[in-house]
Short mmCIF file of C-alpha atoms in Angstrom, two decimals:
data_model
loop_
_atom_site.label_atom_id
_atom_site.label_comp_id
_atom_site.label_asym_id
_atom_site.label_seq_id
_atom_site.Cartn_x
_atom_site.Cartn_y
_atom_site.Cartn_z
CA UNK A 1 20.96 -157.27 -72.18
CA UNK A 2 19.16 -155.90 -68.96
CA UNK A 3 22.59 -155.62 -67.29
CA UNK A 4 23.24 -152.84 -71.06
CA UNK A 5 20.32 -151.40 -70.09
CA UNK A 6 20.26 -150.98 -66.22
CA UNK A 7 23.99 -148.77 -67.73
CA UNK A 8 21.99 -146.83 -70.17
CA UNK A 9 19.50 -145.95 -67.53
CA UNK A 10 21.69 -144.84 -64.88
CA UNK A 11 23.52 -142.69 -67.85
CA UNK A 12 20.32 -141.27 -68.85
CA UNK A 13 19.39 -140.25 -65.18
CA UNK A 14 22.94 -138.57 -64.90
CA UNK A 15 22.91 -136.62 -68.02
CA UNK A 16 19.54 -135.40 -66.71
CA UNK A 17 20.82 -134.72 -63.32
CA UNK A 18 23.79 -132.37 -64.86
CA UNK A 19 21.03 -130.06 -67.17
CA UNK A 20 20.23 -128.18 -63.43
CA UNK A 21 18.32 -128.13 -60.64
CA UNK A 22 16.38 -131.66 -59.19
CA UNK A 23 16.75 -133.54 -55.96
CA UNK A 24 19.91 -134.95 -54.67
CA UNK A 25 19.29 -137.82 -51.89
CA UNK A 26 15.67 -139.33 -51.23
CA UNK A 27 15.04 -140.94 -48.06
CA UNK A 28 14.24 -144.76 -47.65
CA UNK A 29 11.34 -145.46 -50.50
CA UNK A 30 9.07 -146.22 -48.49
CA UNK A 31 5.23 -145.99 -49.59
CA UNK A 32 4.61 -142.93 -46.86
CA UNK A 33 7.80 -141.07 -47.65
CA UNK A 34 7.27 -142.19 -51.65
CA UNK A 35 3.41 -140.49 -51.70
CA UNK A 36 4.75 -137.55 -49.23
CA UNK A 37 7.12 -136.83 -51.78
CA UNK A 38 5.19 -136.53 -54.75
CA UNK A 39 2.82 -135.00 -53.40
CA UNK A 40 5.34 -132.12 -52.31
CA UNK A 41 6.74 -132.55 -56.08
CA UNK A 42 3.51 -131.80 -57.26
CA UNK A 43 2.74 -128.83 -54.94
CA UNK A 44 5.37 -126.90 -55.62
CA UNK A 45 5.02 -126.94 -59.21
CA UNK A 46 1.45 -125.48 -58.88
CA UNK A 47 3.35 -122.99 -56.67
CA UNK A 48 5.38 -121.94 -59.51
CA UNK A 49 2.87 -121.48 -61.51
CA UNK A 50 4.54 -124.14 -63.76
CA UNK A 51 1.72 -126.45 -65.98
CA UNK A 52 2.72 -130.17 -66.90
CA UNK A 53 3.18 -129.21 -70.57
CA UNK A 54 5.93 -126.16 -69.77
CA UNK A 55 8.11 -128.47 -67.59
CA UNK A 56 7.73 -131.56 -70.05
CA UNK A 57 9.24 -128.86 -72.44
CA UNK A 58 11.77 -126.99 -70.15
CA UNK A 59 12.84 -131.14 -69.77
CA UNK A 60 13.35 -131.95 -73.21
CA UNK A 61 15.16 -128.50 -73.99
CA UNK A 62 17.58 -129.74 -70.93
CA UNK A 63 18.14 -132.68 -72.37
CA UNK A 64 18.46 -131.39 -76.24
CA UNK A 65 20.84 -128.80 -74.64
CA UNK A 66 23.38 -131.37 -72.35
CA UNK A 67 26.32 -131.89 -74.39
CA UNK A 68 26.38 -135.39 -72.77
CA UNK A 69 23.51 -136.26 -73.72
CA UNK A 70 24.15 -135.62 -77.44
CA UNK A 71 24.11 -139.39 -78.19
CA UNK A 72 20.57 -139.96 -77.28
CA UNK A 73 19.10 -136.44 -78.56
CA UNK A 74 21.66 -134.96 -80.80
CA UNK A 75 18.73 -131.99 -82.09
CA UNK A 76 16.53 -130.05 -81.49
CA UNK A 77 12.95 -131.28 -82.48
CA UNK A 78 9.53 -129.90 -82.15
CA UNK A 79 7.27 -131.29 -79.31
CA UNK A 80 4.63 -133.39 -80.57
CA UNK A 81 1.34 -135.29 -78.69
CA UNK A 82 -0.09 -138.42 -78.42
CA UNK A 83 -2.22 -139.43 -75.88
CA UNK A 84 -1.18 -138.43 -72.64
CA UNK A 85 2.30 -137.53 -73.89
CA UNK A 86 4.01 -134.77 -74.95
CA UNK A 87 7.32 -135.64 -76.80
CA UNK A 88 9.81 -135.46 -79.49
CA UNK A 89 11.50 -138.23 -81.84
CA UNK A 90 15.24 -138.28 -82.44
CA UNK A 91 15.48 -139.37 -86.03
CA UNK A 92 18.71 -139.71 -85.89
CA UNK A 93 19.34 -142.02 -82.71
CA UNK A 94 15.08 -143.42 -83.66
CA UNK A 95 14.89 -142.13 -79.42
CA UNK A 96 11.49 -140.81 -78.49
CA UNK A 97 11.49 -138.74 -75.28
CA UNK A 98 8.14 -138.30 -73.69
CA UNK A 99 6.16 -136.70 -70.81
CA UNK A 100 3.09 -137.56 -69.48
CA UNK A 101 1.29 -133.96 -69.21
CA UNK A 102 -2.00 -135.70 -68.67
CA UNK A 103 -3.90 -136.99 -65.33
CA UNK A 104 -6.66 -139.37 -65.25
CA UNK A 105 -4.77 -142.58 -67.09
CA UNK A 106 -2.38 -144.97 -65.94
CA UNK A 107 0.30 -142.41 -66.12
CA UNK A 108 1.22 -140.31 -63.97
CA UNK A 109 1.58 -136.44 -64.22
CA UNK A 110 5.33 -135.85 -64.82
CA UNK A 111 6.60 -139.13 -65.44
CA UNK A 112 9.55 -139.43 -67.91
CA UNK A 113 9.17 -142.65 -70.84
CA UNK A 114 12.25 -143.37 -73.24
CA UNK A 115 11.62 -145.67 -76.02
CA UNK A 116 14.15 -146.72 -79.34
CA UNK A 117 17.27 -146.88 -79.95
CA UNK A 118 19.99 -148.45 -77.33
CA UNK A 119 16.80 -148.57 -74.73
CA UNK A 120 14.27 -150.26 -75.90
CA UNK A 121 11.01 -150.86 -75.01
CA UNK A 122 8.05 -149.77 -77.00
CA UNK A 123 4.59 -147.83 -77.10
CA UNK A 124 2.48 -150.97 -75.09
CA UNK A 125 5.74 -150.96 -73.05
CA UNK A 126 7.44 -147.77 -72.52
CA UNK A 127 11.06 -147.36 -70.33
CA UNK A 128 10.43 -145.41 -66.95
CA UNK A 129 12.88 -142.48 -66.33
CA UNK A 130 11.42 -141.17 -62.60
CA UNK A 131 9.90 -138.15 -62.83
CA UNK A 132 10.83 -134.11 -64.56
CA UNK A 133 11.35 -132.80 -60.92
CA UNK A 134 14.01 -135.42 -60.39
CA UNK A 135 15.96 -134.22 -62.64
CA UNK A 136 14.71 -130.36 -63.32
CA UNK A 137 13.49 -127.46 -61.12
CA UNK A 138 10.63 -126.21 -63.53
CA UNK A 139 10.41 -122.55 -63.51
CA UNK A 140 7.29 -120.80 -64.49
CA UNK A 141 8.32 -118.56 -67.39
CA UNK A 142 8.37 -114.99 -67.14
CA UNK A 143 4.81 -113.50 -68.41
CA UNK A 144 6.00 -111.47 -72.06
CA UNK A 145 3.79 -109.50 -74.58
CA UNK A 146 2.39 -112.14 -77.14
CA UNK A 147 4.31 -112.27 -80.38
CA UNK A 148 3.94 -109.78 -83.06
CA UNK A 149 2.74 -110.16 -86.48
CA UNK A 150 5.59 -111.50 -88.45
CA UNK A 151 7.32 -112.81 -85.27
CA UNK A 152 10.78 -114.46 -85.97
CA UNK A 153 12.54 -113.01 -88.68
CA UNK A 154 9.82 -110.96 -89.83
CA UNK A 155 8.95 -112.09 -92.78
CA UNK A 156 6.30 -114.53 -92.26
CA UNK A 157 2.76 -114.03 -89.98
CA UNK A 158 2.73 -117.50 -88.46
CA UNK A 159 -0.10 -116.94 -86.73
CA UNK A 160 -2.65 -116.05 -89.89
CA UNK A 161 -1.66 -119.90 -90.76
CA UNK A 162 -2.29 -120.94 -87.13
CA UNK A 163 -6.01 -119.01 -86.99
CA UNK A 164 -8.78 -120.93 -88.10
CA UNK A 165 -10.98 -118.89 -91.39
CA UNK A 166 -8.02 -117.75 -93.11
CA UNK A 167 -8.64 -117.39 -96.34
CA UNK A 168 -5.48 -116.77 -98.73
CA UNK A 169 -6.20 -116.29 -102.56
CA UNK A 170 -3.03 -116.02 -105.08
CA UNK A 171 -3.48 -116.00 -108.63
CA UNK A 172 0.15 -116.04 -111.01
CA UNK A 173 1.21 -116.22 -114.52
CA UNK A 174 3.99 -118.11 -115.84
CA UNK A 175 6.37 -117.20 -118.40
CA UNK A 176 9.61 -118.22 -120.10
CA UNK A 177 10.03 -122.07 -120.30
CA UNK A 178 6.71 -122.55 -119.19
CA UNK A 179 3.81 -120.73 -119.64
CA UNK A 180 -0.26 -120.22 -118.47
CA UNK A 181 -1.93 -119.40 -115.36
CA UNK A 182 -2.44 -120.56 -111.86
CA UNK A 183 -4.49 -119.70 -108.90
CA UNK A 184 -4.20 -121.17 -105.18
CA UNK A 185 -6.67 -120.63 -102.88
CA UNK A 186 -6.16 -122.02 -99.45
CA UNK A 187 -8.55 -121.39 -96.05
CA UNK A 188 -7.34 -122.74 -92.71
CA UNK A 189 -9.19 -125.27 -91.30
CA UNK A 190 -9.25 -126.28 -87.34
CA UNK A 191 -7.41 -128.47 -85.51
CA UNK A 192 -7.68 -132.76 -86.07
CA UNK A 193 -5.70 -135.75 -86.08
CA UNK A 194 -3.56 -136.54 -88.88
CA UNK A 195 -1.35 -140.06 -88.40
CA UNK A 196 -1.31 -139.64 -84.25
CA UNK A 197 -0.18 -136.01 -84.57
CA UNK A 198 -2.74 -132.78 -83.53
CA UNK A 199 -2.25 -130.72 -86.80
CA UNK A 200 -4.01 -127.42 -88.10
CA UNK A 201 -5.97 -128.62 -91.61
CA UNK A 202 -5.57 -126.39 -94.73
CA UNK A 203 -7.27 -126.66 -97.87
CA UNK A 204 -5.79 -125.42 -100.92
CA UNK A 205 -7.79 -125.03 -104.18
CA UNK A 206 -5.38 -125.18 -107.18
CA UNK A 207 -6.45 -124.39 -110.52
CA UNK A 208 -4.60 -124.40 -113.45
CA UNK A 209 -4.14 -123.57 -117.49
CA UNK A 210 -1.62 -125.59 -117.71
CA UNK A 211 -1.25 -129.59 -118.55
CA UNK A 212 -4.10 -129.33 -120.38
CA UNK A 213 -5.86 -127.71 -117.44
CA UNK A 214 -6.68 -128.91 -114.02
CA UNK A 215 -8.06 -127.97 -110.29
CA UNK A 216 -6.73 -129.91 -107.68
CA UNK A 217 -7.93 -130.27 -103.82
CA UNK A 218 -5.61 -130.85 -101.45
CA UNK A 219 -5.35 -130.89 -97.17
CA UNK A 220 -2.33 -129.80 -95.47
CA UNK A 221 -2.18 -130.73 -92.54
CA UNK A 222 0.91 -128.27 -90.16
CA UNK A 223 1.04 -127.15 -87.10
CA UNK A 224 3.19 -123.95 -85.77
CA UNK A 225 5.56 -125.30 -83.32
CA UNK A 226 7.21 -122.14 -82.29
CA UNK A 227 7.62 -118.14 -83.13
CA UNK A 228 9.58 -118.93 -86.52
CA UNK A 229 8.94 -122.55 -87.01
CA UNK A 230 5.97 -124.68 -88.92
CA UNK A 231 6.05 -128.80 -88.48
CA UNK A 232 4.74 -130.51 -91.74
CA UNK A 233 2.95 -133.93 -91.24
CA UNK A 234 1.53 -134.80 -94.28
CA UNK A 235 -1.24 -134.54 -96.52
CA UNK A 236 -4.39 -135.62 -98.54
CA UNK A 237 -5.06 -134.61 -102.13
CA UNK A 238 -8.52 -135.65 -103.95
CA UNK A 239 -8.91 -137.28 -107.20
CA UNK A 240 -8.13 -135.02 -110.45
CA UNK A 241 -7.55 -135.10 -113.96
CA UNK A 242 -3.69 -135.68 -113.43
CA UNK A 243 -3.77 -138.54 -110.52
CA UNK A 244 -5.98 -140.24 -108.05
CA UNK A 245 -6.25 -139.28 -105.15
CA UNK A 246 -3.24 -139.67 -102.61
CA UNK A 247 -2.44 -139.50 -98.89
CA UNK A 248 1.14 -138.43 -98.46
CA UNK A 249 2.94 -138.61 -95.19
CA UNK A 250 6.44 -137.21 -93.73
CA UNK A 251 7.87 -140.13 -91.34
CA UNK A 252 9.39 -138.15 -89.13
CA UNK A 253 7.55 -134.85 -89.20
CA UNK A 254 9.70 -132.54 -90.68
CA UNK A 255 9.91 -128.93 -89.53
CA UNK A 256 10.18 -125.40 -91.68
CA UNK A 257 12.27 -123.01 -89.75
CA UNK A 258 12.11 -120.47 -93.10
CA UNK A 259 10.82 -117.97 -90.58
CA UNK A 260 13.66 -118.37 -88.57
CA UNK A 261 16.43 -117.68 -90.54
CA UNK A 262 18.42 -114.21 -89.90
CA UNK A 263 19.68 -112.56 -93.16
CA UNK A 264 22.40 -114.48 -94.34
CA UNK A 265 21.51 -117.79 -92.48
CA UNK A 266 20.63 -121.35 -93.82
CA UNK A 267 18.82 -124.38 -92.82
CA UNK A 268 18.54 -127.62 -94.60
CA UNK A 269 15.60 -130.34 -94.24
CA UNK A 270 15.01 -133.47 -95.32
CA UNK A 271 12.08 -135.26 -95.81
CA UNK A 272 11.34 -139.14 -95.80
CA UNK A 273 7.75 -138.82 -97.76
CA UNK A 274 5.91 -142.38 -98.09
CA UNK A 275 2.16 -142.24 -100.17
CA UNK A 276 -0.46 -144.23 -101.18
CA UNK A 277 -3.33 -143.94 -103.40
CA UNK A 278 -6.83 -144.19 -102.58
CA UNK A 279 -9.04 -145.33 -105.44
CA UNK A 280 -12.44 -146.37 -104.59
CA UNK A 281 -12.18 -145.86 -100.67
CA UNK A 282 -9.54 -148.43 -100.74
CA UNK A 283 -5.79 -147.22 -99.43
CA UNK A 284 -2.80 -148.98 -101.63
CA UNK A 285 0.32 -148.53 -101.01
CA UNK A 286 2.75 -146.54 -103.56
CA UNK A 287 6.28 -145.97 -102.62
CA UNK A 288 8.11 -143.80 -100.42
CA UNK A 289 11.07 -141.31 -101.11
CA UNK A 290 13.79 -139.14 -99.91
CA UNK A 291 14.26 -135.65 -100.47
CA UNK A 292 16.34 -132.73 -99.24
CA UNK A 293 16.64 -128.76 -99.85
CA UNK A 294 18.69 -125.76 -98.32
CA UNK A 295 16.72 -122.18 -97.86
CA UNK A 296 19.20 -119.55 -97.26
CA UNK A 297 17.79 -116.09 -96.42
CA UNK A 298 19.17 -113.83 -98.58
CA UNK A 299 17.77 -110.45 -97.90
CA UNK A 300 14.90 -107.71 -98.15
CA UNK A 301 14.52 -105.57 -101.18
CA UNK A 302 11.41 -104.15 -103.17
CA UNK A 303 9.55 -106.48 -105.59
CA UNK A 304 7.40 -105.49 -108.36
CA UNK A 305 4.93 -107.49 -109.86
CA UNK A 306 1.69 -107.35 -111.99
CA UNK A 307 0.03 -107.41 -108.79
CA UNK A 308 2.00 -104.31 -107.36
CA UNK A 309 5.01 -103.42 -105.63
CA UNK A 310 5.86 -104.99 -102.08
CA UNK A 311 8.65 -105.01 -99.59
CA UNK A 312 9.75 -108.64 -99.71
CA UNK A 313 11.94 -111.00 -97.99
CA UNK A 314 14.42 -112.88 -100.52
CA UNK A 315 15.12 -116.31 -99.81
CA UNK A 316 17.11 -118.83 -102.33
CA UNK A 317 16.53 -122.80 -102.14
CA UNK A 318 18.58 -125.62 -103.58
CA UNK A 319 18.02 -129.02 -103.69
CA UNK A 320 21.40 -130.52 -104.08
CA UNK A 321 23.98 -130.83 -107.26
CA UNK A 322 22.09 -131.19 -110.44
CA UNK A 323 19.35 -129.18 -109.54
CA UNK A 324 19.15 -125.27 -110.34
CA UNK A 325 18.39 -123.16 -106.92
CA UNK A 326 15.15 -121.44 -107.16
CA UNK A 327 14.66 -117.56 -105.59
CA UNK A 328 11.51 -116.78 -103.97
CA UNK A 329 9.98 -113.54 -102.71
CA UNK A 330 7.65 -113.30 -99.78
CA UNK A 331 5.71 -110.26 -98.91
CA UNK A 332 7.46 -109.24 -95.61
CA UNK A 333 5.59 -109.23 -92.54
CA UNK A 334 2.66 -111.43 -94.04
CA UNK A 335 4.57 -114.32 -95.92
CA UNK A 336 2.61 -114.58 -98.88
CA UNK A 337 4.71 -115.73 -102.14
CA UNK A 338 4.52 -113.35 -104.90
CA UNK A 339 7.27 -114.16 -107.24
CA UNK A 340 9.49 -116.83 -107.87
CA UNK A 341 12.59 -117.58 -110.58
CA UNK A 342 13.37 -121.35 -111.19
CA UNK A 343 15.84 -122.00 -114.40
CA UNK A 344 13.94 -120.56 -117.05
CA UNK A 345 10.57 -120.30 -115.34
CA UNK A 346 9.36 -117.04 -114.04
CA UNK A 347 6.23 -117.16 -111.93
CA UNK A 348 4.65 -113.36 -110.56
CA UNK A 349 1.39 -112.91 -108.69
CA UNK A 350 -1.02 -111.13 -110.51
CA UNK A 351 -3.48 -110.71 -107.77
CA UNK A 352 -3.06 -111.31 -104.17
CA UNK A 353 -5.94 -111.50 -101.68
CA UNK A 354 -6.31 -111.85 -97.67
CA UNK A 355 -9.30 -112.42 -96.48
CA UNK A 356 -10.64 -111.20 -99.67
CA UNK A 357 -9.09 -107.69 -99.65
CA UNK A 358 -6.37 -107.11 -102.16
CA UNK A 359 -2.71 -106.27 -100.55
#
């Protein structure tokens, strides 16, 4: 077994080695030569201009990107934190690839940790990999104009989810095989903790005709993990008419790349979703299930609604054989849903509100 994983080490150090840049030789480890060297490691990447979290990600993109390395992270996954770390999770190897991005603990700055799958080891008991500048050359990344409103495909403003106040009010009606009324009303939260994972909080406000009527409470808990991506982590819905209240969680993370997509491109995602129910302050377990849909970006064309007429981005989701896709319109540039055609159901916004001012 430690003769497997002595291998699996030395094949993890040379996949590393092949992504660019890094040292080739080191002279006799000796504690002098050791300190003198880290030292100089660390140096030059405040020279660059390079900060622990950039080359813990310019490391795992290296890695994601080897083709050698495919066995141990066959994806690309968004960066995630816990503790000192900075990492991602390899659901399908169960490899978590971390960086330690923060000084002050028994870590130190730089250090690579492997843990799962063929190599073992655990979160008490991480595997050592040396450290990013053995591998890399971190480069400090070229300054750019911050992203636009609606950056990534256009369709979406990421960042309106991502700033903290933003209030989003949609009311709809429903026609066809179901009918009533419906209004959401979600305000972004700050940032907190949700299952080990830093995640933006969102509460949404649903009210409803329909069932017999109902308002439910729920917290969303994202985060925006790049220009056209969203990771979902979970959530927490309060106690209603329909259901007690429930804590649901996605085990891994699973991330929305809707905003992504060119025209004509798809992406599917799966979701492993356990919950529980908490009744009386007590948490009891409930089940856990598996889920997946395709979004395929269709297009941009003019949608009119009772609320008005927008410029919209067309997207079309199915969720596997059996199931009738759904098509959704988004207003373009600001992502907010306005209509949406499922079988026989037809849901249109009726009034649509940002920050309290009507679009």
């Amino acid at each position: 077994m430690q003769i497997r994983k002595t291998l699996l080490t030395v094949a993890v150090a040379a996949a590393l080695g092949a992504c660019g840049g890094g040292s080739d030789t080191m002279e006799a480890a000796t504690p002098a030569v050791t300190a003198s060297a880290l030292r100089s490691q660390a140096q030059a990447l405040r020279n660059a201009g390079v900060t622990p979290e950039e080359a813990a990600r310019q490391l795992m993109d290296a890695a994601e990107s080897a083709p050698q390395y495919a066995g141990y992270f066959p994806s690309h996954q968004p960066t995630q934190s816990a503790g000192p770390f900075h990492y991602r999770h390899y659901p399908e190897t169960g490899v978590y690839l971390g960086v330690v991005v923060v000084a002050g603990t028994s870590y130190e700055v730089g250090a690579i940790y492997v843990i799962g799958g063929p190599f073992g080891g655990s979160i008490d008991a991480p595997v050592p990999q040396g450290l990013v500048t053995n591998y890399i050359t971190p480069v400090a990344p070229t300054p750019t104009t911050p992203p636009p409103a609606g950056a990534g495909n256009g369709c979406f403003d990421l960042a309106l989810l991502d700033t903290q106040g933003t209030r989003l009010t949609v009311s709809y009606s429903y026609t066809g095989a179901m009918t009533g009324t419906q209004t959401i009303d979600s305000t972004v939260g700050g940032l907190v903790s949700f299952q080990g994972y830093q995640a933006r909080e969102t509460v949404t406000a649903t009210t409803s005709s329909m069932q017999g009527g109902f308002t439910i409470t729920a917290k969303v808990y994202a985060a925006r993990t790049g220009a056209g991506e969203v990771t979902q982590y979970g959530m927490a819905t309060e106690e209603s008419t329909l259901a007690p209240a429930m804590r649901t969680v996605y085990t891994p993370p699973w991330v929305d790349r809707t905003a992504s997509l060119a025209i004509g491109e798809s992406f599917t995602a799966t979701q492993n979703t356990s919950y529980s129910y908490v009744i009386n302050g007590a948490e009891t377990p409930g089940g856990s299930y598996q889920t997946s849909s395709t979004t395929t970006y269709l297009g941009n064309e003019t949608v009119t609604v009772p609320a008005g007429t927008y410029d919209a981005c067309k997207f079309e989701v199915s969720s596997g054989p059996g199931s009738a896709p759904s098509t959704n319109w988004f207003v373009r540039g600001k992502g907010l849903h306005v209509k949406s055609v499922n079988g026989g159901v037809v849901m249109e916004a009726t009034s649509v509100k940002l920050n309290g001012q009507a679009l």
